[in-house]
Coordinates of C-alpha atoms and ligand atoms in Angstrom, one line a residue:
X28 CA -8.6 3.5 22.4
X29 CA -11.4 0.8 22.5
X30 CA -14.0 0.6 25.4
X31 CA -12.7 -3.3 25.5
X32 CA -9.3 -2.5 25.7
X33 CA -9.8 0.2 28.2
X34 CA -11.7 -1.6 30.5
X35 CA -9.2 -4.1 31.1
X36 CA -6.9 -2.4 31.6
X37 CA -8.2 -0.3 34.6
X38 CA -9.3 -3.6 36.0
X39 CA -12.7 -3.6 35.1
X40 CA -12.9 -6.7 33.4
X41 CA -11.8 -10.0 35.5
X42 CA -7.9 -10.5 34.5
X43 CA -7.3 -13.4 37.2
X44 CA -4.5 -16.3 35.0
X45 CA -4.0 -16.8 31.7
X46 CA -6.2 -20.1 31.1
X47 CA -4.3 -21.2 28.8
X48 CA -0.6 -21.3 30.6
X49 CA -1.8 -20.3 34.1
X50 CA 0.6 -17.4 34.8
X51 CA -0.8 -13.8 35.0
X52 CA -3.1 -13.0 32.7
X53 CA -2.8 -9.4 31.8
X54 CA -4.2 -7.8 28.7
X55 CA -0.2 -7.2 27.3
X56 CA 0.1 -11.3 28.3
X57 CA -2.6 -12.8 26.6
X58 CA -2.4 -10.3 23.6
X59 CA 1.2 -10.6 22.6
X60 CA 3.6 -13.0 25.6
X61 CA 1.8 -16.2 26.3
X62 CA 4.2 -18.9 25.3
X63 CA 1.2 -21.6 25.0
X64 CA -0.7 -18.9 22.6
X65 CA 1.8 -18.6 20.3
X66 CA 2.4 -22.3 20.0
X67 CA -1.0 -22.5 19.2
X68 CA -1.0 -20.2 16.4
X69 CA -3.2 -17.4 17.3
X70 CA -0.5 -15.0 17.2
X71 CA -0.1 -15.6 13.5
X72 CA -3.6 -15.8 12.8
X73 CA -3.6 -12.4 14.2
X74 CA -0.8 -11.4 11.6
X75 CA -2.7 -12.8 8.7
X76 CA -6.2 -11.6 9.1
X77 CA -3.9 -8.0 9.2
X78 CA -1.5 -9.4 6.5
X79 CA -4.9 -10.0 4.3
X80 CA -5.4 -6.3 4.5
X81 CA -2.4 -4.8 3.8
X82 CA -2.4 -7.2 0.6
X83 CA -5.6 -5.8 -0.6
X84 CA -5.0 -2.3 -0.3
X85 CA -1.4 -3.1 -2.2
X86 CA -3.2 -5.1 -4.7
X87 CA -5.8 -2.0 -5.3
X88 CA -3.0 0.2 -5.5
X89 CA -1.1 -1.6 -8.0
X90 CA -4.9 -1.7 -10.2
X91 CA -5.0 2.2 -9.8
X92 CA -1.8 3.0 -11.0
X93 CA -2.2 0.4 -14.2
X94 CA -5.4 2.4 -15.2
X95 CA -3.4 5.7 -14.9
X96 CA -2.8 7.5 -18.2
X97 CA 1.4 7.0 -18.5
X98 CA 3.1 10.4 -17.8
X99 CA 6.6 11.0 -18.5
X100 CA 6.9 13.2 -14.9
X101 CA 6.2 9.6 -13.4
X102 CA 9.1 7.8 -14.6
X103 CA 11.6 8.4 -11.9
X104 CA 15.5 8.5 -13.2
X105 CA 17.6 8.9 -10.4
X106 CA 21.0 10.3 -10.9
X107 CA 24.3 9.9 -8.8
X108 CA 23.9 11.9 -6.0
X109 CA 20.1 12.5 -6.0
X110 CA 18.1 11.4 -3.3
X111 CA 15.6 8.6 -5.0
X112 CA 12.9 9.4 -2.0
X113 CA 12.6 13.8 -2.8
X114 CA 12.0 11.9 -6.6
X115 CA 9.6 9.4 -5.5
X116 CA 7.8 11.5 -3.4
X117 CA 6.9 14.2 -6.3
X118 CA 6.2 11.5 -8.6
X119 CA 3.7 9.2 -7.3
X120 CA 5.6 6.5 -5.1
X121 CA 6.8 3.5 -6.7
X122 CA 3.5 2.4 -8.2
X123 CA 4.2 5.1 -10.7
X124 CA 7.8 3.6 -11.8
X125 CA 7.0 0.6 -13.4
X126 CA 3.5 -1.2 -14.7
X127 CA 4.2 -4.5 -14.5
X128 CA 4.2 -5.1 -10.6
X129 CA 4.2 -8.5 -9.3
X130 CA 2.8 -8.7 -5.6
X131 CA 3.3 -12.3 -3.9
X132 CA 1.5 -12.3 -0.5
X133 CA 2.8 -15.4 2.0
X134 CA -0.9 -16.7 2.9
X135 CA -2.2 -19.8 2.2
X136 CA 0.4 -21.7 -0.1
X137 CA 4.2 -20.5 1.2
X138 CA 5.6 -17.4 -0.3
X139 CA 8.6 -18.5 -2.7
X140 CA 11.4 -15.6 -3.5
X141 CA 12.0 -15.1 -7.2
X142 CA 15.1 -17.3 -7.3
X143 CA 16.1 -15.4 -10.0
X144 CA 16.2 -11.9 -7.5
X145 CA 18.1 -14.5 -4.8
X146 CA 18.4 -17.9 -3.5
X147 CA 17.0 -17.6 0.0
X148 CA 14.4 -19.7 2.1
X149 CA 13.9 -16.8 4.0
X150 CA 10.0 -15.6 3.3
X151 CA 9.0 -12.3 3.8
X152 CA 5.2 -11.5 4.1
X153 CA 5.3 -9.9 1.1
X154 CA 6.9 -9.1 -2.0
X155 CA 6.7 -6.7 -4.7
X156 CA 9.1 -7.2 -8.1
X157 CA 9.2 -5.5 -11.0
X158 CA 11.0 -7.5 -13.7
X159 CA 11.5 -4.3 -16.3
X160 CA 12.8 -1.5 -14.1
X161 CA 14.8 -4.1 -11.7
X162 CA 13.0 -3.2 -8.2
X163 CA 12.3 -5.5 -5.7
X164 CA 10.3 -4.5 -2.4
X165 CA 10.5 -6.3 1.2
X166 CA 7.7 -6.1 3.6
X167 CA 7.6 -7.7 6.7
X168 CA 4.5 -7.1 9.1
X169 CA 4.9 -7.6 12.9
X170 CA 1.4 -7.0 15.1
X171 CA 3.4 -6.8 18.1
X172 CA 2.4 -4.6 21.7
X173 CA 2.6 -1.4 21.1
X174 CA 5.9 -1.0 23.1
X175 CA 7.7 -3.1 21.3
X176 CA 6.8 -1.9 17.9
X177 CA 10.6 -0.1 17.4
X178 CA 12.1 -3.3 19.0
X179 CA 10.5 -5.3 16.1
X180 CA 11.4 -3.1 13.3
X181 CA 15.0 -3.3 14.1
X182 CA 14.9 -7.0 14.4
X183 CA 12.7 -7.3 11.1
X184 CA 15.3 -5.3 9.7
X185 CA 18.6 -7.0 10.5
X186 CA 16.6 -10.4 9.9
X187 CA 16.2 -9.3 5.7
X188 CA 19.7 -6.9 5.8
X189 CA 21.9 -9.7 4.3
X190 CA 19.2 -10.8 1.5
X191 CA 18.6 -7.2 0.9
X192 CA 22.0 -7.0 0.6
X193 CA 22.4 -9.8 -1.9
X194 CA 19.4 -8.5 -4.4
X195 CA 20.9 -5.3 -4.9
X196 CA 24.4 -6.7 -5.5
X197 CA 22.6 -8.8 -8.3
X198 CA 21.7 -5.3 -9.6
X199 CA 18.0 -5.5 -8.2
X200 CA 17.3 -1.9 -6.4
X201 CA 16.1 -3.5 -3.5
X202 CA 13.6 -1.9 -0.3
X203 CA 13.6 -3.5 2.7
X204 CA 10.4 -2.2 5.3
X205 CA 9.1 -3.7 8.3
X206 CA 6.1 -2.7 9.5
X207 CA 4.4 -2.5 12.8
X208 CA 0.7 -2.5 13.3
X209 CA 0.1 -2.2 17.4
X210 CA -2.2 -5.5 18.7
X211 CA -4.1 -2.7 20.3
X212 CA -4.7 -1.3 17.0
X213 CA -2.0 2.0 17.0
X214 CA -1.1 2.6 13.5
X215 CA 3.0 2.4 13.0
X216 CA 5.1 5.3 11.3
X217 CA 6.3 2.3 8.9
X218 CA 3.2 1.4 7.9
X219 CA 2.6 4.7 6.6
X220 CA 5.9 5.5 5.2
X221 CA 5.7 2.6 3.6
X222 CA 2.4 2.9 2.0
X223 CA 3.6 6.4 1.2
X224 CA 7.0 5.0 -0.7
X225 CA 4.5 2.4 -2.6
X226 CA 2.2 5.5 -4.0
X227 CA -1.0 5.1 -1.7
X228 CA -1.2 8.6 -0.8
X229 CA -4.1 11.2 1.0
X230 CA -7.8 9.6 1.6
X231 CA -6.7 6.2 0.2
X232 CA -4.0 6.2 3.0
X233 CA -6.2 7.1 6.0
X234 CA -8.7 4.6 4.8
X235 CA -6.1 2.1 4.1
X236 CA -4.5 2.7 7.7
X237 CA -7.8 2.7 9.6
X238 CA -8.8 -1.1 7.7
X239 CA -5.4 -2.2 8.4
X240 CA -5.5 -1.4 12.1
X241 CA -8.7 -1.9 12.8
X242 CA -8.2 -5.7 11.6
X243 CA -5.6 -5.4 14.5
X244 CA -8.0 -4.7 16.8
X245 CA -10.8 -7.0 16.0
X246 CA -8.4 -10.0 16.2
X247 CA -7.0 -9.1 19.1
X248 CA -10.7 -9.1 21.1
X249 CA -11.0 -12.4 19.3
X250 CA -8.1 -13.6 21.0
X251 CA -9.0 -12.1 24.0
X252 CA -12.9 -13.3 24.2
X253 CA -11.3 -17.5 22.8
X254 CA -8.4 -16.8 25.4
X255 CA -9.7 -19.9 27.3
X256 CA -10.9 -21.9 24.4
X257 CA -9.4 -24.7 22.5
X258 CA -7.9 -22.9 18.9
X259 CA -8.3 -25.6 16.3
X260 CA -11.5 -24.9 15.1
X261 CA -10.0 -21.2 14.2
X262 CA -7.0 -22.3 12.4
X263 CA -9.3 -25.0 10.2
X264 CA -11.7 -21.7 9.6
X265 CA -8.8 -19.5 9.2
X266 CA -6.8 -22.2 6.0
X267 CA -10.3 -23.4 4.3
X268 CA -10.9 -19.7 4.5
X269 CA -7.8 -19.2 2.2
Ligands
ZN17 ZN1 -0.6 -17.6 28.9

């Protein structure tokens, strides 16, 4: 764990009340439960600066698998009673099925799902479609505290269930993951697993996962050092930035 993060919390670094809403201000409060915080944004400037991230390692695994020389071992054909994830995982991940990925990230102008997929207003944080083989993937990211990382992923998961649901009765097959990258900067098992189904695989997903949490991290000692300063000059930098 950080020096930061473990200073505070053995009490070395003053922790009297949260400026902002004047009730305890603990590492887990100012990081993840004050009300006034998370009214002011910088919860979800947290998720983006993550949610940026995850996009570009996505983005550069989508690149890599375009430039890859087509091989008939990496289209996946999954018959009645296989299990598609044994197949995936000897092929290449889901990358490796189709070449004609789509990836629509919800930053800056609001993500719009492909009405033709489903007619939803829900927006997940990102989405993955590929028109020619009929897939369609769901990710949802959630930087919560790191005890409440399985709590989010169920209610991620019931949130999308029902437009899940409705994609693959269109005849879209549909993947549904939330992920969980800890404030404190722990890496989730659906982070992985989900990197893993996608095709980012070995090296690439170390590096991917140690970017993706470190971003965590350094945005959480942002909010921690601004905890008592006014956040409107960090949400102007954070949309001009986009
Ligand atoms: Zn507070």
């Amino acid at each position: 764990m950080r020096i930061w993060i473990e200073n505070i919390q053995k009490g070395l670094a003053d922790t009297p009340l949260c400026p902002l809403c004047q009730r305890g201000g603990s590492l887990e409060h100012i990081l993840s439960s004050c009300p006034k915080a998370l009214g002011d944004g910088r919860y979800r400037w947290r998720h983006d600066q993550v949610l940026r991230v995850i996009a570009e390692v996505i983005s550069t695994g989508i690149t890599c698998s375009k430039h890859q020389q087509p091989a008939r071992q990496n289209i996946v054909f999954v018959k009645a009673g296989e299990k598609p994830n044994q197949r995936l995982k000897e092929s290449g991940g889901l990358f490796a099925t189709a070449k004609d990925w789509q990836l629509e990230v919800d930053l800056g102008r609001q993500l719009k799902f492909p009405g033709n997929i489903a007619a939803t207003t829900l927006r997940p944080d990102i989405v993955l479609v590929s028109e020619k083989t009929r897939q369609v993937v769901l990710l949802e990211l959630t930087v919560p505290w790191e005890d409440r990382m399985e709590e989010a992923f169920e209610r991620k998961r019931a949130k999308y269930e029902e437009l899940a649901g409705e994609c693959r009765s269109r005849g879209w097959r549909t993947r549904c993951n939330p992920i969980e990258v800890g404030c404190r900067g722990f890496v989730g098992q659906s982070l992985i697993r989900a990197l893993k189904m996608l095709g980012v695989k070995g090296l690439h997903i170390r590096k991917a996962t140690k970017n993706i949490t470190d971003a965590a991290e350094k945005a959480s000692r942002w909010l921690w050092i601004k905890r008592g300063d006014p956040w409107i000059g960090q949400a102007t930098q954070t949309q001009a930035r986009v």
